[in-house]
mmCIF file of C-alpha atoms and ligand atoms in Angstrom:
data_model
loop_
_atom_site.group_PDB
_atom_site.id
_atom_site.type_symbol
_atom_site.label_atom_id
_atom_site.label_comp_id
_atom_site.label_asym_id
_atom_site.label_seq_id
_atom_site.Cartn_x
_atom_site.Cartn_y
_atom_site.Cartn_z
ATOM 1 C CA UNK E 519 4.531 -3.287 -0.321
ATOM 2 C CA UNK E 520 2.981 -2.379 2.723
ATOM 3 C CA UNK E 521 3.435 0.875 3.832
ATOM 4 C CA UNK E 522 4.877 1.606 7.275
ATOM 5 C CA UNK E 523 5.508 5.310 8.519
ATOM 6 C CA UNK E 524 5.638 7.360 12.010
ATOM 7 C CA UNK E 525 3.976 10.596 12.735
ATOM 8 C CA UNK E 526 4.425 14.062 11.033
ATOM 9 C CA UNK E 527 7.691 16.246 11.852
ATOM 10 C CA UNK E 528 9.175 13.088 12.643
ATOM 11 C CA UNK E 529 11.643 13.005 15.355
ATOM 12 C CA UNK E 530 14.324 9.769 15.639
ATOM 13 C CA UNK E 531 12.226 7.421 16.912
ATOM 14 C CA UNK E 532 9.161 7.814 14.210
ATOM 15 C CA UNK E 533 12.139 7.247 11.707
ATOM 16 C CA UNK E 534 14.195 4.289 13.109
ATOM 17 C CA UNK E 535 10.819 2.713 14.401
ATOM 18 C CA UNK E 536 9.031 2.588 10.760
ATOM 19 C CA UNK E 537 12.554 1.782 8.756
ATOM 20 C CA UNK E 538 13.226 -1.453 11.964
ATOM 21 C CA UNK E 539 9.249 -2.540 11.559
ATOM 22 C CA UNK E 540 9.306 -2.422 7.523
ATOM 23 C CA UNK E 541 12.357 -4.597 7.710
ATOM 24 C CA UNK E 542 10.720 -6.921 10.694
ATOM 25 C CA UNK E 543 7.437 -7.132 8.688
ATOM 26 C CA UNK E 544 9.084 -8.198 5.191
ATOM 27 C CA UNK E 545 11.386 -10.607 7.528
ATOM 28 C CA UNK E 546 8.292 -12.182 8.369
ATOM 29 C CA UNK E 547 6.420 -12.728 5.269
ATOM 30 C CA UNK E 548 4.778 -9.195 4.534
ATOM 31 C CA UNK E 549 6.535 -7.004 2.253
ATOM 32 C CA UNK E 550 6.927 -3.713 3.987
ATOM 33 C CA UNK E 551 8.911 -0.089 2.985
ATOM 34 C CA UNK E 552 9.558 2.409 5.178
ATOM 35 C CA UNK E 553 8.679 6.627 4.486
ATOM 36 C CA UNK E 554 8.647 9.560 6.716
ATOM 37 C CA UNK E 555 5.723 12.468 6.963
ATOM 38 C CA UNK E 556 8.316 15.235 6.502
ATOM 39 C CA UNK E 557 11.765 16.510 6.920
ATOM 40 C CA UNK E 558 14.453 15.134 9.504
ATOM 41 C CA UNK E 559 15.380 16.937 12.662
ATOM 42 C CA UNK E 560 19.094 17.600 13.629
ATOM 43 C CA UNK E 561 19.177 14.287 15.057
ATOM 44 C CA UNK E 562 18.118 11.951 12.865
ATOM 45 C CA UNK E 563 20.570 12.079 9.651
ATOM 46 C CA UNK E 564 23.443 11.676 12.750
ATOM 47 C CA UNK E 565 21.978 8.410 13.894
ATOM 48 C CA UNK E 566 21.247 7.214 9.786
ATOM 49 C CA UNK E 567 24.723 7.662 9.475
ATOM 50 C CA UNK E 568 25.667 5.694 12.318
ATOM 51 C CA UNK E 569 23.237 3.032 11.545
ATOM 52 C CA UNK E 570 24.648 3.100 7.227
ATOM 53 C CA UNK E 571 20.851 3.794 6.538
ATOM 54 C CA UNK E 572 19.426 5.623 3.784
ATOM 55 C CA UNK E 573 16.915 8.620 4.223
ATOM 56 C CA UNK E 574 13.260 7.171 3.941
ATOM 57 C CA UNK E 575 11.309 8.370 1.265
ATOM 58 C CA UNK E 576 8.608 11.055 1.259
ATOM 59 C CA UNK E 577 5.215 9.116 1.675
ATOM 60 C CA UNK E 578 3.230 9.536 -1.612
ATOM 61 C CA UNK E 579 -0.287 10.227 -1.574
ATOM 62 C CA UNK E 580 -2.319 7.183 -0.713
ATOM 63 C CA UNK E 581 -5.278 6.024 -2.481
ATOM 64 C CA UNK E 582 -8.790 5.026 -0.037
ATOM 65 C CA UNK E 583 -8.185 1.729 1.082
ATOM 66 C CA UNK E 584 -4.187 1.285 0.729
ATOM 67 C CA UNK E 585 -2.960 -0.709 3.225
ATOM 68 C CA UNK E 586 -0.818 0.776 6.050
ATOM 69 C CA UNK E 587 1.153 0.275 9.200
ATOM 70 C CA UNK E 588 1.978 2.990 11.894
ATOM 71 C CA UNK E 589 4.374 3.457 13.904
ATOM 72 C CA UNK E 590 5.431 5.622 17.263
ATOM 73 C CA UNK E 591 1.593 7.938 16.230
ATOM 74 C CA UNK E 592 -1.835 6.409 16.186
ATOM 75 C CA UNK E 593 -3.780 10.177 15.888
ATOM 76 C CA UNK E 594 -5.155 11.317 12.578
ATOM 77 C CA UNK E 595 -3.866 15.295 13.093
ATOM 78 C CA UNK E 596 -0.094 13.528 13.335
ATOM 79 C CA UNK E 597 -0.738 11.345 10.431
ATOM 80 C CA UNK E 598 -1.242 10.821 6.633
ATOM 81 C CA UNK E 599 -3.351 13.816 5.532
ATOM 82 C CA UNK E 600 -5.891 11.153 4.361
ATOM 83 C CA UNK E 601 -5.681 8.153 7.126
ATOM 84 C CA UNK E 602 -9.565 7.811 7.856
ATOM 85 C CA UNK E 603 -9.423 6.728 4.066
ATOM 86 C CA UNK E 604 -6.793 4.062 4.840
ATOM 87 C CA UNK E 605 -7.017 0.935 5.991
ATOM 88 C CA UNK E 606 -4.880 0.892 9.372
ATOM 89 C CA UNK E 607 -3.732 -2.634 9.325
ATOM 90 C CA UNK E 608 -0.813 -2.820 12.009
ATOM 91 C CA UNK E 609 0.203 -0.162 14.714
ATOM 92 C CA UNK E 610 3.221 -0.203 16.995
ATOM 93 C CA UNK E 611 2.928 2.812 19.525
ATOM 94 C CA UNK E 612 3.604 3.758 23.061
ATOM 95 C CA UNK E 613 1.090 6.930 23.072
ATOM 96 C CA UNK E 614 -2.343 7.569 24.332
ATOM 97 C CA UNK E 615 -5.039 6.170 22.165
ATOM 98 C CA UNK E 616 -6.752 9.051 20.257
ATOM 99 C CA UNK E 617 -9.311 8.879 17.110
ATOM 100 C CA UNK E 618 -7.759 5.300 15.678
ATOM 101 C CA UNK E 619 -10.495 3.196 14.081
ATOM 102 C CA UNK E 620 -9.567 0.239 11.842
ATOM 103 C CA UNK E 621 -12.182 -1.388 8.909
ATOM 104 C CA UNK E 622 -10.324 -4.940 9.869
ATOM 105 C CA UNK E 623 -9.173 -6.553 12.905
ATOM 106 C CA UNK E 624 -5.408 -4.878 13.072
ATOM 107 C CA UNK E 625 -2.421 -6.112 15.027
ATOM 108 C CA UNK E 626 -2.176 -3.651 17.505
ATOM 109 C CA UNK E 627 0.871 -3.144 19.796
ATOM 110 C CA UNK E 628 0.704 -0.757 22.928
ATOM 111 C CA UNK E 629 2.609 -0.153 25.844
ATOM 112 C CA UNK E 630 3.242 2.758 28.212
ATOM 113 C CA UNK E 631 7.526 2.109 27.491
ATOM 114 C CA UNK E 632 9.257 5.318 26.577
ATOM 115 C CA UNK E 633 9.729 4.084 22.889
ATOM 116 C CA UNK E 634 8.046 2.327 19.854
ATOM 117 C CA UNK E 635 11.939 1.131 19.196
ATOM 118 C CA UNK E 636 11.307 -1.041 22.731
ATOM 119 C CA UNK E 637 8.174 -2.477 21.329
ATOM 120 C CA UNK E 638 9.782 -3.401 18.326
ATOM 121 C CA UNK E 639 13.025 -5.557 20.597
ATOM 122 C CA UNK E 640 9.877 -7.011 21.998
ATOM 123 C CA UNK E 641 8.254 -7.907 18.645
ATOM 124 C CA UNK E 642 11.876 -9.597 17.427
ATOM 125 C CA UNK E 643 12.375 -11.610 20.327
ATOM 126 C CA UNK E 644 8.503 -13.017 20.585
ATOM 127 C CA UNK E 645 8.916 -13.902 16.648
ATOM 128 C CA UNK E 646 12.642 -15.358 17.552
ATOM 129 C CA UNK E 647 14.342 -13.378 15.250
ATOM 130 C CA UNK E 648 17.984 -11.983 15.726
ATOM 131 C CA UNK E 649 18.399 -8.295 15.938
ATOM 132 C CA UNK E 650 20.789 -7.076 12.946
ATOM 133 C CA UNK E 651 23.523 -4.353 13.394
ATOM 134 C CA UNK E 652 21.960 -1.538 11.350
ATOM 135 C CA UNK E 653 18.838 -2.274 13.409
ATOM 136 C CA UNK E 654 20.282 -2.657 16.600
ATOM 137 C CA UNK E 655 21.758 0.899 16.244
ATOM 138 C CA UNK E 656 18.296 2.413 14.860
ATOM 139 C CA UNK E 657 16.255 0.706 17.916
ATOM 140 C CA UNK E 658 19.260 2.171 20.458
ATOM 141 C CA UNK E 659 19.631 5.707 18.939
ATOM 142 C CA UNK E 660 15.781 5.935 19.385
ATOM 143 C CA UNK E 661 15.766 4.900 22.703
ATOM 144 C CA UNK E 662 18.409 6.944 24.466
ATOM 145 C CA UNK E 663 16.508 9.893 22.052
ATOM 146 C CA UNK E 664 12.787 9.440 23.171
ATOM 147 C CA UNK E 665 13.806 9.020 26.512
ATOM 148 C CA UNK E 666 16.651 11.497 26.670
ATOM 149 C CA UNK E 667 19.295 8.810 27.821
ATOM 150 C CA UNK E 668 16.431 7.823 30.761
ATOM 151 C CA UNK E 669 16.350 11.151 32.097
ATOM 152 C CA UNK E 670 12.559 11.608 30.917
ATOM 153 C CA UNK E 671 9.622 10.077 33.369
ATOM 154 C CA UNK E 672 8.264 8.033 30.438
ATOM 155 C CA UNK E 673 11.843 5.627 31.034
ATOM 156 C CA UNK E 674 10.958 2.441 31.888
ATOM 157 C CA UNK E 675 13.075 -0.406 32.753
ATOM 158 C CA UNK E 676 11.970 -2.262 29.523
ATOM 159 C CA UNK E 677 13.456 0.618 28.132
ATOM 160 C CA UNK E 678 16.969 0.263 30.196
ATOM 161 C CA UNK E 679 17.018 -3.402 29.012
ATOM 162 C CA UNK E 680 16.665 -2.506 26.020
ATOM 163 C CA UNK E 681 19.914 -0.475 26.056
ATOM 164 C CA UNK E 682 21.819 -2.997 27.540
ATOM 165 C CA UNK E 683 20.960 -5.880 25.063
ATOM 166 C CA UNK E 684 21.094 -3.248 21.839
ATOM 167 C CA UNK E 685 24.480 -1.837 22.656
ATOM 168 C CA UNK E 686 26.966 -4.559 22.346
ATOM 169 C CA UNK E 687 24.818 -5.603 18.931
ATOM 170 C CA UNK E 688 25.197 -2.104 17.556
ATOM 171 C CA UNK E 689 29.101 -2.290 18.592
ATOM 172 C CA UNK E 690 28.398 0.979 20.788
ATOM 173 C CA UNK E 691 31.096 0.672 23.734
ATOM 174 C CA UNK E 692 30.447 4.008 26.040
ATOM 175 C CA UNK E 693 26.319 4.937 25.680
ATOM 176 C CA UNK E 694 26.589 7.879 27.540
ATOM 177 C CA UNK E 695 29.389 9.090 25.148
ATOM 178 C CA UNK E 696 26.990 8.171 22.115
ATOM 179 C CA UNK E 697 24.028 9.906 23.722
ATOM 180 C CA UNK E 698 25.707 12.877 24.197
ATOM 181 C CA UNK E 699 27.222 12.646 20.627
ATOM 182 C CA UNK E 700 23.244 12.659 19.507
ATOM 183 C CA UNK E 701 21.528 15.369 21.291
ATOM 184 C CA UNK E 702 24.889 17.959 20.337
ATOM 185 C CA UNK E 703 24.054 16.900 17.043
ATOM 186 C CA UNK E 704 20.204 17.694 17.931
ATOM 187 C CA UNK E 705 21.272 20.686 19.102
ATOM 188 C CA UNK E 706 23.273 22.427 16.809
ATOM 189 C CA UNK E 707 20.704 24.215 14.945
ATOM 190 C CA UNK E 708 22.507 26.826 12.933
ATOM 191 C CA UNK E 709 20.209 29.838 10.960
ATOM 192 C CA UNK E 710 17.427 27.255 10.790
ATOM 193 C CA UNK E 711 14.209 30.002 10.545
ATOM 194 C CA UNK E 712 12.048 30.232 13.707
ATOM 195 C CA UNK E 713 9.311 29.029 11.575
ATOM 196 C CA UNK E 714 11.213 25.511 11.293
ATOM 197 C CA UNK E 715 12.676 25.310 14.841
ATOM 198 C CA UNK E 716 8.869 25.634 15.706
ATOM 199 C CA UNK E 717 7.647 22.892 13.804
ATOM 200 C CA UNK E 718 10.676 20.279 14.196
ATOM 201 C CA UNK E 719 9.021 18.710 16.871
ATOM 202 C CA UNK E 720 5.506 20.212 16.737
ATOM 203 C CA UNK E 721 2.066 17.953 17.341
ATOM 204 C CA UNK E 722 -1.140 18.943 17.100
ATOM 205 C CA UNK E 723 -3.857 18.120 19.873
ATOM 206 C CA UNK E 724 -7.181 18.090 20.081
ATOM 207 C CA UNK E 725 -9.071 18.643 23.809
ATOM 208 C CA UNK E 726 -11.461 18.645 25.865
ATOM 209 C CA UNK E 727 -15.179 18.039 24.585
ATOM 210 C CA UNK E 728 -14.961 17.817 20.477
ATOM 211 C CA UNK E 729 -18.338 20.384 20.033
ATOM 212 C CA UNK E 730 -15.601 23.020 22.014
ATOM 213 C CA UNK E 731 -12.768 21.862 19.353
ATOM 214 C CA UNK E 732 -9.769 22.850 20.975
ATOM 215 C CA UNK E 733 -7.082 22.559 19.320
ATOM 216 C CA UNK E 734 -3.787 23.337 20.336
ATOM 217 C CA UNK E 735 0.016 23.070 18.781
ATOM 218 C CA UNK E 736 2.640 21.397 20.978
ATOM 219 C CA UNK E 737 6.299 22.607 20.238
ATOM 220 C CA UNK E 738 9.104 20.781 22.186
ATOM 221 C CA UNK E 739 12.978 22.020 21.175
ATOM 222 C CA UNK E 740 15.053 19.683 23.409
ATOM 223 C CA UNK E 741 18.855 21.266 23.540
ATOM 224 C CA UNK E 742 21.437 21.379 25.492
ATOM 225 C CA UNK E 743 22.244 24.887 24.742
ATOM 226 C CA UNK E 744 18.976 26.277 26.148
ATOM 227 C CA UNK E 745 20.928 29.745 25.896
ATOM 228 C CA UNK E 746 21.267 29.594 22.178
ATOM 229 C CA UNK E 747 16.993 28.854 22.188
ATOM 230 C CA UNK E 748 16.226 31.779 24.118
ATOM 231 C CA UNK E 749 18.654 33.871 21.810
ATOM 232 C CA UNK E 750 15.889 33.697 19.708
ATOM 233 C CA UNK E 751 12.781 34.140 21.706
ATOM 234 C CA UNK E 752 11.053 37.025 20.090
ATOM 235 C CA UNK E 753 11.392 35.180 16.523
ATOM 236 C CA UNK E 754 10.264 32.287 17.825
ATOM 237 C CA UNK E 755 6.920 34.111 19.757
ATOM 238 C CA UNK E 756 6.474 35.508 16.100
ATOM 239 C CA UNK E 757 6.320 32.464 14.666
ATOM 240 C CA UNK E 758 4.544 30.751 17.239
ATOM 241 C CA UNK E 759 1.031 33.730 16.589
ATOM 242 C CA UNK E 760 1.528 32.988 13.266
ATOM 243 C CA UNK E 761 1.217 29.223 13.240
ATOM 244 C CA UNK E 762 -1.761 29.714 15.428
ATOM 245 C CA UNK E 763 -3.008 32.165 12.888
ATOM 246 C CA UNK E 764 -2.147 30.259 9.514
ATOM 247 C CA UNK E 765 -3.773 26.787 11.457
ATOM 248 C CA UNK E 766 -6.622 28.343 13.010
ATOM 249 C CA UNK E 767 -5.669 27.138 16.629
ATOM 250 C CA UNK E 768 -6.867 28.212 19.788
ATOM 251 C CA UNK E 769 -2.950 27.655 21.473
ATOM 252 C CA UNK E 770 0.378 26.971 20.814
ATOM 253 C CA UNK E 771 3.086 26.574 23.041
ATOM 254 C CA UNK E 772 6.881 25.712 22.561
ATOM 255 C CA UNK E 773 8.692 23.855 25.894
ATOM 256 C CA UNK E 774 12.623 24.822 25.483
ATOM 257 C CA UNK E 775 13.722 21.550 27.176
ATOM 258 C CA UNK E 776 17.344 21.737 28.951
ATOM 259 C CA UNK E 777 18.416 18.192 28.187
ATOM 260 C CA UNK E 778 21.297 17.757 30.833
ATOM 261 C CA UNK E 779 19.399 19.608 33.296
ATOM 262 C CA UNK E 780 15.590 17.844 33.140
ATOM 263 C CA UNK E 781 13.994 21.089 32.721
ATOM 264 C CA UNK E 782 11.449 22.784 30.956
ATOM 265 C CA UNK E 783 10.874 26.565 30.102
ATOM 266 C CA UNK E 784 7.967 27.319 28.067
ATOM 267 C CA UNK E 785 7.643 30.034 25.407
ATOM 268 C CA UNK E 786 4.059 31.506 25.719
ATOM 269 C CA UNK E 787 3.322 33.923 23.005
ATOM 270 C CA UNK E 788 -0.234 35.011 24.223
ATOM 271 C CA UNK E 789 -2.198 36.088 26.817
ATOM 272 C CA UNK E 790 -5.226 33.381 26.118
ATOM 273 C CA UNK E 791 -2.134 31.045 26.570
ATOM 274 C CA UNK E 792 -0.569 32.356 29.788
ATOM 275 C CA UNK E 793 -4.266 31.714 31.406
ATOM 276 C CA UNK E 794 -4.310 27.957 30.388
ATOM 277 C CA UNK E 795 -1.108 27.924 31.228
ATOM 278 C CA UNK E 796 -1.194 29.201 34.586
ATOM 279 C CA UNK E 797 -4.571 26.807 35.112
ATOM 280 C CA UNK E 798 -2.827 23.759 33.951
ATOM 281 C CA UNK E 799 0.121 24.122 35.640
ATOM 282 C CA UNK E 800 -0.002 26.545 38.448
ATOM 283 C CA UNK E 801 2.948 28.565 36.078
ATOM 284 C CA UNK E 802 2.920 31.981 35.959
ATOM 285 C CA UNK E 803 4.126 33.449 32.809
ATOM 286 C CA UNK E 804 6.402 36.188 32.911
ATOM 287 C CA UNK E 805 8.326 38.130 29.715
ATOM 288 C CA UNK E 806 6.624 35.377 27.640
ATOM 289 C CA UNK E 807 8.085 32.481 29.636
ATOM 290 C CA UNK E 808 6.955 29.936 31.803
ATOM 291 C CA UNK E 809 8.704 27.884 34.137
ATOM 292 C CA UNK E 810 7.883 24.555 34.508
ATOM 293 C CA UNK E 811 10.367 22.778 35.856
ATOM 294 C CA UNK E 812 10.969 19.252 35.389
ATOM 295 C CA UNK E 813 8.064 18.497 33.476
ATOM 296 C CA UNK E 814 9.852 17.607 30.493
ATOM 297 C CA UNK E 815 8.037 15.052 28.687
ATOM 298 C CA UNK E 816 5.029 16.180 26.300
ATOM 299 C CA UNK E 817 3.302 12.866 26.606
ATOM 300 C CA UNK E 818 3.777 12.168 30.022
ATOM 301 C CA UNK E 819 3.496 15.310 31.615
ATOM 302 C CA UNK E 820 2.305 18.276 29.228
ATOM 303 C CA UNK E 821 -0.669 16.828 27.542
ATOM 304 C CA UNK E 822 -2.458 15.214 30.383
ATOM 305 C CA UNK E 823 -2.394 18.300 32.362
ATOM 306 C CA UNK E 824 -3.956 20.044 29.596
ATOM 307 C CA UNK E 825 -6.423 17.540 28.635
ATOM 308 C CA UNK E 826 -7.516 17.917 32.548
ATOM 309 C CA UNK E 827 -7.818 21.276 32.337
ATOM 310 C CA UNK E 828 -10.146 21.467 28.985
ATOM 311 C CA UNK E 829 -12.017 18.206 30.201
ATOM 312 C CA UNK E 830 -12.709 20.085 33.442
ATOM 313 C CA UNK E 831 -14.352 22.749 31.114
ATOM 314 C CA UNK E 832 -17.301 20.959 29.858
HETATM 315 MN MN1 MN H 1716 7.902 10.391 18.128
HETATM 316 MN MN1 MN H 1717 8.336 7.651 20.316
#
């Protein structure tokens, strides 16, 4: 059984994507299961619900050589602990290309849409293959979540399409209702420890020349109660200097993303920090915030910005 996963602290889309391609790929002759690199947001066990879908399992450890598929991550620091031991055999991803090598010719599927779930609509209807309920309702929870219901700048209209063709499959009448039904249950985070609200959607880049190593964690908490977020602020600076501590980083920042608004204000728990961050995005930080606006997608509009800025170092 081949195995297929998405990237560490998976969000819905690294979930739905690797449980939809695991059934695609044993549909179409390879056997395929489906795990997940951690625990499930807010989000997630809403939409497996919806979708009558069990949990994935944890990924074991992997012996050298095993076999694999990715999905919605292609980077090692996202990945298996162990993935420049594995042989990559298939990825499905719409994120920048990082540190990927393969030992074999891999099928490789990359596009700059605003979800692997799009890629994987694509992938059914170039092998002719219907689109079952369960994973019509995976492919369309990912969607509206990766792109925010098309409010992020990564929406594209493969994206929209996709919506409109997934919909009526997954027997989901009003979108907008079900979107909204999604990121309230994304947002309702309870007593969950800073430490965890940090790392829910937390990635781990690597800029700029690699003899400089700088390495930086990403945080993104997208909510539509902002308020609730910033209720918390000085836990979550805490937490933020000690991941940076505990994972011997030179940054980490956490963007508090306003979901029905489009905008982004950034917790910045250091002065090293506030420089980049003021650099990178003409920001000024102020009480250990930073306002920046619209820019609300990590991919899109966080990471270039500070990939510039460190490549602009050398
Ligand atoms: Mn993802
Ligand atoms: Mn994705």
């Amino acid at each position: 059984m081949l195995p297929v996963f998405g990237h560490l602290n998976p969000d819905t889309d690294a979930i739905a994507s690797a449980l939809v391609y695991a059934h695609l790929l044993s549909r179409q002759g390879t056997p395929a299961q489906a795990y997940r690199l951690g625990e499930l947001n807010f989000e997630t066990p809403f939409v497996l619900q919806k979708a009558g879908v069990e949990v994935p399992p944890l990924l074991p450890a992997l012996d050298a050589g095993t076999a694999v598929a990715l999905v919605d991550h292609n980077e090692r620091a996202q990945s298996a602990p162990n993935l420049a031991d594995l042989q990559v055999t298939h990825v499905v991803d719409h994120h920048k290309l990082g540190d990927l090598s393969t030992m074999q010719p891999a099928f490789l599927r990359f596009e700059p849409v605003g979800c692997t779930a799009t890629l994987l609509l694509k992938l059914h209807r170039e092998a002719r293959l219907s689109v079952e309920r369960a994973d019509a309702t995976l492919m369309l929870s990912a969607v509206l979540s990766d792109t925010l219901h098309f409010r992020s700048p990564t929406t594209t209209p493969d994206d929209r399409e996709a919506v409109a063709f997934l919909a009526p499959i997954a027997r989901v009448r009003d979108v907008m209702a079900y979107a909204l039904e999604m990121f309230a249950a994304k947002s309702d985070l309870g007593d969950t420890p800073a430490a965890e609200l940090l790392r829910m959607d937390y990635k781990v880049f690597a800029f700029g020349d690699p003899a400089l190593a700088q390495r930086w964690g990403l945080g993104m908490i997208e909510t539509t109660n902002p308020a609730y977020v910033f209720g918390r602020q000085a836990e979550l600076l805490a937490a933020m200097r000690a991941a940076k501590a505990a994972d011997g980083l030179d940054g980490v920042l956490l963007g508090v993303v306003d979901i029905l608004n489009g905008t982004n204000r950034m917790l910045v728990p250091g002065e090293s920090e506030a420089q980049v961050v003021q650099a990178a995005f003409a920001a000024p930080t102020v009480d250990g915030v930073a306002d920046l606006g619209d820019r609300i997608s990590r991919k899109k509009q966080i990471v270039p910005a500070l990939e510039q800025h460190f490549e602009a170092q050398v």
